[in-house]
mmCIF file of C-alpha atoms and ligand atoms in Angstrom:
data_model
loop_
_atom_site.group_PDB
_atom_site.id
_atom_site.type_symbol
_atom_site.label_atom_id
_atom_site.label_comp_id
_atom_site.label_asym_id
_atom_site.label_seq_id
_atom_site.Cartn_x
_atom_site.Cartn_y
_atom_site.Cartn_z
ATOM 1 C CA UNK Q 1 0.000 0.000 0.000
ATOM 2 C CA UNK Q 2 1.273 3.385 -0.838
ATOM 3 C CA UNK Q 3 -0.056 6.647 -2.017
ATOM 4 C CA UNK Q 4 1.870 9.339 -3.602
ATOM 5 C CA UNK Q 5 2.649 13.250 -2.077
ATOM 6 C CA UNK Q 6 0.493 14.621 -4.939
ATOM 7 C CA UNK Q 7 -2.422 12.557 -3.884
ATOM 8 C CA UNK Q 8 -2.218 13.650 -0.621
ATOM 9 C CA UNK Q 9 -1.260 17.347 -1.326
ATOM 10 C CA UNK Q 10 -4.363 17.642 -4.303
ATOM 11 C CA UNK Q 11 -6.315 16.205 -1.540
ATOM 12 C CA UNK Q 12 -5.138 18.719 0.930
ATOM 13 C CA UNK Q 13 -5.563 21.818 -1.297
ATOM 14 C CA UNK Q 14 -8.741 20.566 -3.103
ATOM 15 C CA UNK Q 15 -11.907 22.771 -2.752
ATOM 16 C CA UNK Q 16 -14.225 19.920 -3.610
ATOM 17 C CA UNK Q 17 -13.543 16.299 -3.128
ATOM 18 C CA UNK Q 18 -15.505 13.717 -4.893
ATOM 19 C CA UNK Q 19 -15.576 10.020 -3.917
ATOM 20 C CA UNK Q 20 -17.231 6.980 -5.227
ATOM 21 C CA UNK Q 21 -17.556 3.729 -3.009
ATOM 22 C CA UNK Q 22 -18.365 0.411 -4.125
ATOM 23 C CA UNK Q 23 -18.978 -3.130 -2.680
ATOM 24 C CA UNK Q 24 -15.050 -3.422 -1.635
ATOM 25 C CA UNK Q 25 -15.520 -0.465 1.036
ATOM 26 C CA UNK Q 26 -17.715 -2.843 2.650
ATOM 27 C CA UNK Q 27 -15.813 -6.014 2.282
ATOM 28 C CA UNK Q 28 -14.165 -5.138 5.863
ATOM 29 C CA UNK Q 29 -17.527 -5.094 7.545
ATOM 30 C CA UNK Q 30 -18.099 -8.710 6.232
ATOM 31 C CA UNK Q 31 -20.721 -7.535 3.383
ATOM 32 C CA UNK Q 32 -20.000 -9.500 0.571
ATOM 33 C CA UNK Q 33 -19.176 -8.224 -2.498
ATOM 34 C CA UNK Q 34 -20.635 -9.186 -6.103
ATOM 35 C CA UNK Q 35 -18.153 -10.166 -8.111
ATOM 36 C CA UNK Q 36 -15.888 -11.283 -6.237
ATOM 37 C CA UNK Q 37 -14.841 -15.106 -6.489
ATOM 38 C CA UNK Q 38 -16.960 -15.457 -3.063
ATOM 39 C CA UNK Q 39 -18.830 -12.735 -4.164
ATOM 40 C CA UNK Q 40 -23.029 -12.674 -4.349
ATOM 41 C CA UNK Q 41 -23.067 -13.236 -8.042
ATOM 42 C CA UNK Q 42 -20.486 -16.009 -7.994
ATOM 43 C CA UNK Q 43 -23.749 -17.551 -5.515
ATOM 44 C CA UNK Q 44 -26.647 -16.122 -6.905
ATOM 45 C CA UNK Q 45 -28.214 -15.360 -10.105
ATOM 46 C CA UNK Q 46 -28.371 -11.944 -10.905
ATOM 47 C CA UNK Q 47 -31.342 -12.516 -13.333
ATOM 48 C CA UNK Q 48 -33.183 -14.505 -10.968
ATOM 49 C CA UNK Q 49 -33.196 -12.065 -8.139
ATOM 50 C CA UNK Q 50 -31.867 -8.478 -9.298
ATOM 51 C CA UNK Q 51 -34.485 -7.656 -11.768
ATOM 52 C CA UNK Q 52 -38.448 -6.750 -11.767
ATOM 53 C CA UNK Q 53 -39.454 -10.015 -14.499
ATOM 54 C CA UNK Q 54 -37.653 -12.129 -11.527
ATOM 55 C CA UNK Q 55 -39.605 -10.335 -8.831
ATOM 56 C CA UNK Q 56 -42.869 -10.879 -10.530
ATOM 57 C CA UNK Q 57 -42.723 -14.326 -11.159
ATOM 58 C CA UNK Q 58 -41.200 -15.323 -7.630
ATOM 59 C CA UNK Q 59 -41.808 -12.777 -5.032
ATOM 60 C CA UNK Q 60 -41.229 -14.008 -1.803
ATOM 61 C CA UNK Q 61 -37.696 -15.539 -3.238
ATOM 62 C CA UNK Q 62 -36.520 -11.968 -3.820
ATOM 63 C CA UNK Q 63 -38.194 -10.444 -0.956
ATOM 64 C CA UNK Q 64 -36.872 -13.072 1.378
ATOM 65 C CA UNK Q 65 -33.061 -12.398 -0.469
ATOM 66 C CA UNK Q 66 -33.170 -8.896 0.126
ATOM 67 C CA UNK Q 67 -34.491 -9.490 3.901
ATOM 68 C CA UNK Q 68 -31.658 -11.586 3.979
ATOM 69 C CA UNK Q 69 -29.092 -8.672 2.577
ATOM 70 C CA UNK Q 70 -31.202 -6.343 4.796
ATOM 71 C CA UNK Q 71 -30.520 -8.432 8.323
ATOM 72 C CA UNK Q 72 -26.717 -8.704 7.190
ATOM 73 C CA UNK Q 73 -26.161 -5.009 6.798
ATOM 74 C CA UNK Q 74 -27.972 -4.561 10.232
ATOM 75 C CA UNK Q 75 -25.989 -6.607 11.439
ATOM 76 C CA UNK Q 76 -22.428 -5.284 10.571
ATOM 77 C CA UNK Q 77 -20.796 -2.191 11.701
ATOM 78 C CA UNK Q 78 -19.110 0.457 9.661
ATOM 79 C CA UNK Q 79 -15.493 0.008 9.359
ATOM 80 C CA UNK Q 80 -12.088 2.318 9.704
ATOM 81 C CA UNK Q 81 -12.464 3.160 5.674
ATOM 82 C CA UNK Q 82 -15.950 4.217 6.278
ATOM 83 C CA UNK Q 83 -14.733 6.556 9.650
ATOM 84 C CA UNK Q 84 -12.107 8.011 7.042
ATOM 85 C CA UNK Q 85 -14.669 9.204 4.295
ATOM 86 C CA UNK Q 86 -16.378 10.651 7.076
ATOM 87 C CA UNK Q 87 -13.532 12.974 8.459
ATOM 88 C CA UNK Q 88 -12.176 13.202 5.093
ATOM 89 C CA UNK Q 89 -15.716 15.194 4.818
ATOM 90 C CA UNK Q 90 -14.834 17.136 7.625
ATOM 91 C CA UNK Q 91 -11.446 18.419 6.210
ATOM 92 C CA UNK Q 92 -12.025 19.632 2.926
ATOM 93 C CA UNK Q 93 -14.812 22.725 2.010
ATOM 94 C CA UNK Q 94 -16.484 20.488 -0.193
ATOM 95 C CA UNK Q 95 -17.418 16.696 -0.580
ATOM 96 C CA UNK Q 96 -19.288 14.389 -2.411
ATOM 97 C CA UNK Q 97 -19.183 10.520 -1.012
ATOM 98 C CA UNK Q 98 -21.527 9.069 -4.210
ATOM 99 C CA UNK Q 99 -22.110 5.583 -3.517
ATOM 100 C CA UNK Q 100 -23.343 1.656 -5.360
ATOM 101 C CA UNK Q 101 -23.436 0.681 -2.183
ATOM 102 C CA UNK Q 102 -27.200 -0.483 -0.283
ATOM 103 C CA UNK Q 103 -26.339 -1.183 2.841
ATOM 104 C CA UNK Q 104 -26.161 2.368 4.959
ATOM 105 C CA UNK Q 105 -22.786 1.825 6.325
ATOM 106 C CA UNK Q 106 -21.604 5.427 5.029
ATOM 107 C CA UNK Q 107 -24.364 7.256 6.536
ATOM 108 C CA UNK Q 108 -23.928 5.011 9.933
ATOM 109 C CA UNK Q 109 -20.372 5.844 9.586
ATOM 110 C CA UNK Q 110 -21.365 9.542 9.756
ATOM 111 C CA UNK Q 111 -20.944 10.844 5.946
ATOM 112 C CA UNK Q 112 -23.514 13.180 5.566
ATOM 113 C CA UNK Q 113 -23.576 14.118 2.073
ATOM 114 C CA UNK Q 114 -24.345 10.486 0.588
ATOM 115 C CA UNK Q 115 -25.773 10.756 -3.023
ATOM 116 C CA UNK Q 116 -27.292 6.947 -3.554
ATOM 117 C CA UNK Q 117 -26.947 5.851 -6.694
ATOM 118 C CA UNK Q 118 -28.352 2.414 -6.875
ATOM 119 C CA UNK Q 119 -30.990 3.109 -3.480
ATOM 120 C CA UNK Q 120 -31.021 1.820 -0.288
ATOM 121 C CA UNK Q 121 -32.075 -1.858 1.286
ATOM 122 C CA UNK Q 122 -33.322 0.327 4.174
ATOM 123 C CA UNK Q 123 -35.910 1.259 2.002
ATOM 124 C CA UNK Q 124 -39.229 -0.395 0.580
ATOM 125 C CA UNK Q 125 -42.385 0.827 -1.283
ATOM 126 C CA UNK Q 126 -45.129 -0.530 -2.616
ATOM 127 C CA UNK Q 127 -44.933 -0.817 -6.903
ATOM 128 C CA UNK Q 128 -48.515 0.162 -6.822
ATOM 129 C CA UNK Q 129 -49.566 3.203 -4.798
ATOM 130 C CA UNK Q 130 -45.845 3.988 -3.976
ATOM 131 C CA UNK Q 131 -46.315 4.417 -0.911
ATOM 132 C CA UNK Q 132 -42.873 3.628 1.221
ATOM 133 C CA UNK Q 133 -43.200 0.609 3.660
ATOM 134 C CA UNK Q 134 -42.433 0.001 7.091
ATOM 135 C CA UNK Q 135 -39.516 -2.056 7.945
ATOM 136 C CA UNK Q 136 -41.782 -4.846 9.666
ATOM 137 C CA UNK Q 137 -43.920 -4.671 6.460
ATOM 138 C CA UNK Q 138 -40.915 -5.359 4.648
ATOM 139 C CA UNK Q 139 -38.985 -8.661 4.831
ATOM 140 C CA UNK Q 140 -40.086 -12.026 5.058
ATOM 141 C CA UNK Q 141 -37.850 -15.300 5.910
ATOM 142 C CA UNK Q 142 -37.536 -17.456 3.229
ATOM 143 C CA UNK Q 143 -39.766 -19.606 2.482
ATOM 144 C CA UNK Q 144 -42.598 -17.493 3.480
ATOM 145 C CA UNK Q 145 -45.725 -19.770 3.309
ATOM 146 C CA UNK Q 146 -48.569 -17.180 3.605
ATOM 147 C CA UNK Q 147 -47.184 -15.913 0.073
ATOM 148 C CA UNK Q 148 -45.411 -12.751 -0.896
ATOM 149 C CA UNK Q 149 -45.421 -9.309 1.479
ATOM 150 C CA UNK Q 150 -47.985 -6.853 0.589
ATOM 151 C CA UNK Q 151 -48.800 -3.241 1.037
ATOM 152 C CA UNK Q 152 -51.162 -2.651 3.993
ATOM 153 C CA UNK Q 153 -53.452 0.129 2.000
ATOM 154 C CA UNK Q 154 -53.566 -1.296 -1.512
ATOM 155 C CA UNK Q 155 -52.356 -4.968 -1.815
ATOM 156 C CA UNK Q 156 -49.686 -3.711 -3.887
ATOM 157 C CA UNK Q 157 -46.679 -6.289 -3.366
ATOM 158 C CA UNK Q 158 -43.578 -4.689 -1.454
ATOM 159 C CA UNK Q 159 -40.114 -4.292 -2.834
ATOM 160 C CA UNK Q 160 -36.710 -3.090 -1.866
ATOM 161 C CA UNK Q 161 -35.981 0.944 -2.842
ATOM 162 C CA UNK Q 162 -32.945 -0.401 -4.575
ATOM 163 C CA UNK Q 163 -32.405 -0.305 -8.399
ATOM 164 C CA UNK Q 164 -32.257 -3.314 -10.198
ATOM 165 C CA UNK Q 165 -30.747 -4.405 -13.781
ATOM 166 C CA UNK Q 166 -32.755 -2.753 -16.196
ATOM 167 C CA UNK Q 167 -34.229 -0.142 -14.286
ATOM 168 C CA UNK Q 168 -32.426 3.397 -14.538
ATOM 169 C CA UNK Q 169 -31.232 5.216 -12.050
ATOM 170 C CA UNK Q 170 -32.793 7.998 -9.641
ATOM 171 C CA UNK Q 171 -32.376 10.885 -12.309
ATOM 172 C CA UNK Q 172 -31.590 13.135 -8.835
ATOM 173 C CA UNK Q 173 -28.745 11.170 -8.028
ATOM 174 C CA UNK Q 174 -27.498 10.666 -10.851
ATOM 175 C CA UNK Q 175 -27.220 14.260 -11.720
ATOM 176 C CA UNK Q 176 -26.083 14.871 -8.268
ATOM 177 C CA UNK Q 177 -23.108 12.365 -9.118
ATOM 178 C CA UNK Q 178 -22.435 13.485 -12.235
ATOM 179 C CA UNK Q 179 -21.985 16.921 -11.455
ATOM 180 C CA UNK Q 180 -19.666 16.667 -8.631
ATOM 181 C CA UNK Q 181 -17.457 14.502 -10.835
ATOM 182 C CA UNK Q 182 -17.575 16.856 -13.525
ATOM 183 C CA UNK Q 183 -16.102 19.738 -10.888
ATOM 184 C CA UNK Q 184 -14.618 18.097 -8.094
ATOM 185 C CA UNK Q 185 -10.842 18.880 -7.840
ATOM 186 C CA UNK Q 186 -10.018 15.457 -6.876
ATOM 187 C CA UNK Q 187 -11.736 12.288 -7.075
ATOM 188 C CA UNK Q 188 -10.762 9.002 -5.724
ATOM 189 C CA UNK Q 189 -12.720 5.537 -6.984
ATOM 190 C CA UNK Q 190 -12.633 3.011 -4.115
ATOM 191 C CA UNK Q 191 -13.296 -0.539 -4.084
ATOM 192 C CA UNK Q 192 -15.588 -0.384 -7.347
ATOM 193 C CA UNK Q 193 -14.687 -3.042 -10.220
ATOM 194 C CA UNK Q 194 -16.066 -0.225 -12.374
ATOM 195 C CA UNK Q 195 -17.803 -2.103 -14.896
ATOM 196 C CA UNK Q 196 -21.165 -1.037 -14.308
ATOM 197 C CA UNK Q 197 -22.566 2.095 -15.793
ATOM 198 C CA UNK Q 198 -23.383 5.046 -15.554
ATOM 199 C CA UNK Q 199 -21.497 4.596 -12.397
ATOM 200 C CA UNK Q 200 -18.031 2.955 -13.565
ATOM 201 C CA UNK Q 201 -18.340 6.711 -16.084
ATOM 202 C CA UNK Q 202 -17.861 8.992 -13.455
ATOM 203 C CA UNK Q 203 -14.494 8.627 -12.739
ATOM 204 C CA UNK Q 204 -13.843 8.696 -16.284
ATOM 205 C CA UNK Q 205 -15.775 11.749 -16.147
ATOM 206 C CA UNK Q 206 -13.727 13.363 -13.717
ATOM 207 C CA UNK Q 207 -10.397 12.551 -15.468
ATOM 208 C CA UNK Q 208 -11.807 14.556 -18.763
ATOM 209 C CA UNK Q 209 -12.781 17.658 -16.721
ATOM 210 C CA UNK Q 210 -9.242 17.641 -15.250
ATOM 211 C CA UNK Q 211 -9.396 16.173 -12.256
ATOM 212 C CA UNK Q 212 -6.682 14.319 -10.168
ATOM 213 C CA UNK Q 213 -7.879 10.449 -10.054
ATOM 214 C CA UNK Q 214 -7.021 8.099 -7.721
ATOM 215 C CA UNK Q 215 -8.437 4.608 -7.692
ATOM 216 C CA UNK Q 216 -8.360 2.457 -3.630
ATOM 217 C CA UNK Q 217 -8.391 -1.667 -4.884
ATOM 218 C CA UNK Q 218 -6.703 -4.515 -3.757
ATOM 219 C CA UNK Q 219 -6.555 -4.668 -7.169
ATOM 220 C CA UNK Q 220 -6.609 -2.976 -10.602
ATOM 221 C CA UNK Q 221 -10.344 -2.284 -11.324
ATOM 222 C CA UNK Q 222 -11.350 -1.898 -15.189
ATOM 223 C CA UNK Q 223 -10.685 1.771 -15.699
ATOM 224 C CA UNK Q 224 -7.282 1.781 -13.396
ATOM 225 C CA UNK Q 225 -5.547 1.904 -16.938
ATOM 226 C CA UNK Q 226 -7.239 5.562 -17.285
ATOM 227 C CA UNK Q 227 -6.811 6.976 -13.387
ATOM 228 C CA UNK Q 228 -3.526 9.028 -12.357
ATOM 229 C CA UNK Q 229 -2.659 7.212 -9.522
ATOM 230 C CA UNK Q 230 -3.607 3.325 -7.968
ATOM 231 C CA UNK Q 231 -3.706 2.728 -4.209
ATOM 232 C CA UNK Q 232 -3.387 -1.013 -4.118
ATOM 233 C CA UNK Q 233 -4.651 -2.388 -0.944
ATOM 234 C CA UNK Q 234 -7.490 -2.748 1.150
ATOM 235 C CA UNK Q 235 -9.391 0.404 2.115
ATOM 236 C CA UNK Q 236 -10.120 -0.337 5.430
ATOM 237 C CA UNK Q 237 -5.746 0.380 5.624
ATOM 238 C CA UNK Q 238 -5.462 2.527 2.852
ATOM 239 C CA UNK Q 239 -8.131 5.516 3.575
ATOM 240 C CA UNK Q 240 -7.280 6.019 7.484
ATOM 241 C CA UNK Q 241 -3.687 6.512 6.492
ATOM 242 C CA UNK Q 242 -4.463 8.863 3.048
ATOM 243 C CA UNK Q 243 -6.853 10.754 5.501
ATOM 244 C CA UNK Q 244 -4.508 10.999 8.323
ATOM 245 C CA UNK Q 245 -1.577 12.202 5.813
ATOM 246 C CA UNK Q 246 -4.226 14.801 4.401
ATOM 247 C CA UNK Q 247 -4.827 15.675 8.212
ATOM 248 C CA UNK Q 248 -1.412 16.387 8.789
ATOM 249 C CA UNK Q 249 -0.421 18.085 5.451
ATOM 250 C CA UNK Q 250 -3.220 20.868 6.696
ATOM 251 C CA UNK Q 251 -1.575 21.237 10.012
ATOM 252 C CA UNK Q 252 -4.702 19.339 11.364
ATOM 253 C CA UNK Q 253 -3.055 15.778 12.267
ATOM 254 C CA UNK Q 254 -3.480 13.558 15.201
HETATM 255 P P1 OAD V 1 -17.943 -5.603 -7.277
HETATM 256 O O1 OAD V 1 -18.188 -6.831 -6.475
HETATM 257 O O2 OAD V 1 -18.126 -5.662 -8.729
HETATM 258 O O3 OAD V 1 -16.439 -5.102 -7.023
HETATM 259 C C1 OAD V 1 -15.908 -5.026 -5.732
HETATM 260 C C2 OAD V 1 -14.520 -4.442 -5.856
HETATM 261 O O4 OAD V 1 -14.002 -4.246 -4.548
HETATM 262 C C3 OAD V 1 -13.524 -5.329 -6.607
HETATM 263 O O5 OAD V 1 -12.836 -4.528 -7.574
HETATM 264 C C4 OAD V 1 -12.559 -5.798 -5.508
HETATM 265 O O6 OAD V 1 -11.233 -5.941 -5.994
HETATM 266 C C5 OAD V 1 -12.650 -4.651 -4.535
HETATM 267 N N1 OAD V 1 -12.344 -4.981 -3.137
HETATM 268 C C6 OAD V 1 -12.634 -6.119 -2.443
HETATM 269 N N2 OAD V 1 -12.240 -6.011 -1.167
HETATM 270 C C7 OAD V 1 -11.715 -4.770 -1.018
HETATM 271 C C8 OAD V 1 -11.144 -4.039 0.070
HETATM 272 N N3 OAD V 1 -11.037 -4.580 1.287
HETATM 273 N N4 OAD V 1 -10.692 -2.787 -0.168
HETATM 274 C C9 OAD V 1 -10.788 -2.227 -1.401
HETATM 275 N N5 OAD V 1 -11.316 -2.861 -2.463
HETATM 276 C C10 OAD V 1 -11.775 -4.105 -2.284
HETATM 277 O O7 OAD V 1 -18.818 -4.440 -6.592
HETATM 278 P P2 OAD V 1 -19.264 -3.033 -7.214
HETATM 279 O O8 OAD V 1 -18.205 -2.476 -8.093
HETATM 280 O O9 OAD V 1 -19.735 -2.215 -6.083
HETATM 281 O O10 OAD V 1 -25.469 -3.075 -8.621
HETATM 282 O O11 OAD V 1 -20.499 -3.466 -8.093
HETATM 283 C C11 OAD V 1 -21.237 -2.490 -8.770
HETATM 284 C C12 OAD V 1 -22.688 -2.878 -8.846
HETATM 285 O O12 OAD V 1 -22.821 -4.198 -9.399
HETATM 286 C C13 OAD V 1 -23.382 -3.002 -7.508
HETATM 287 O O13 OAD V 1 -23.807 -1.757 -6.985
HETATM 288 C C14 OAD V 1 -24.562 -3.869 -7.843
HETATM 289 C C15 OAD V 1 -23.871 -4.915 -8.695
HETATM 290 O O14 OAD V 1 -24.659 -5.558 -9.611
HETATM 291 C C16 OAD V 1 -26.789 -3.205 -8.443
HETATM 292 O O15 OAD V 1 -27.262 -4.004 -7.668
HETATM 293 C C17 OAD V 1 -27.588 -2.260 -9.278
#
């Protein structure tokens, strides 16, 4: 693990940092990631759980997958990477933390300005009337014999607030996302394989508009060919040292 003095001293001088976190941020808690080799999709199907055809046809198996997500992530803590964004946020006049990530371990962390681009397991609505659900109304065990959960007022059936393949993403975030990486000074890409869009675009999107790039992996995602710096290893390491460098290049440390 090392980062370079420029990453530190853009970081130190930036007037608007932009970060965005994926599954490997969480890794460290003991969320799983997707992709990898233990990862959810090496276990799962993707098309028979992550999708709205796959929700239809079997409802309480994806409602009782995403109560299953829902428990884990309750159950874990935030880790140090997560306590770094969030005084990273405190040392810099502007910050972004734009996250893939479901599981509300940034905002438990104490990030505060968390743009969500693919929603929030915390979440549920109905996909009738909309309206949001209530987190007992929301996840069955599996195997649920009284059939599928369903919305209290309507009937409607209940599912997660998180996007799924094929669905696009909240226009809100997204814009919030893409501006910041269109005028952040610095932008770091952590624990993302950055291969799916629009996300995996925004650091790409930062690079053209002249940003300094820095990718956190424990190992080279798909666009680390196209950042200015790598950071190999893991983040729960890597970001409380980058922070605590940044800390101390401001005259702030300890
Ligand atoms: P992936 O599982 O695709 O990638 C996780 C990345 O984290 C990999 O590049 C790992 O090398 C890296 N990694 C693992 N442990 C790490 C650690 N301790 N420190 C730093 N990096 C580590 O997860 P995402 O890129 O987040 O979308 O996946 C993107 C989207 O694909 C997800 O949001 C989800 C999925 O389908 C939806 O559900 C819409």
């Amino acid at each position: 693990m090392s980062f370079s003095q420029t990453l530190v001293d853009r970081l130190a001088a930036a007037r608007h940092v932009a970060v965005l976190t994926g599954a490997g941020i969480s890794a460290e808690s003991g969320v799983p990631t997707f992709r990898d080799p233990d990862g959810l999709w090496a276990r799962f199907r993707p098309q028979e759980l992550a999708n709205v055809e796959a929700f239809l046809r079997n409802p309480v198996l994806v409602q009782g997958w995403y109560a299953h997500r829902r428990r884990l992530a309750q159950e874990v803590a935030p880790n140090p990477g997560h306590r770094a964004l969030a005084r990273l946020e405190e040392l810099v006049p502007a910050f972004t933390l734009v996250t893939q990530n479901v599981d509300d371990l940034h905002q438990r962390a104490g990030s505060r300005a968390v743009v969500e681009l693919h929603g929030n397991l915390t979440r549920s609505y109905c996909i009738d009337c909309r309206r949001p659900a209530a987190d007992a109304e929301a996840g069955p065990a599996h195997g649920r014999e009284e059939g599928p959960v369903r919305c209290p007022a309507c009937g409607g059936l209940i599912r997660p607030d998180v996007v799924w393949f094929g669905e696009p993403l909240p226009a809100e975030a997204l814009e919030r996302a893409t501006e910041a990486a269109a005028t952040c000074d610095v932008f770091l890409s952590i624990g993302t394989s950055a291969v799916v869009y629009p996300a995996a675009g925004l650091p790409l999107l930062a690079v053209e508009h002249g940003a300094y790039v820095a990718e956190v992996n424990v190992e080279r995602s798909a666009i680390a060919a196209h950042v200015h710096e790598v950071v190999l290893g893991p983040a729960g390491t890597v970001l409380p040292a980058l922070v605590e460098a940044v800390a101390a290049r401001q005259g702030r440390g300890g």
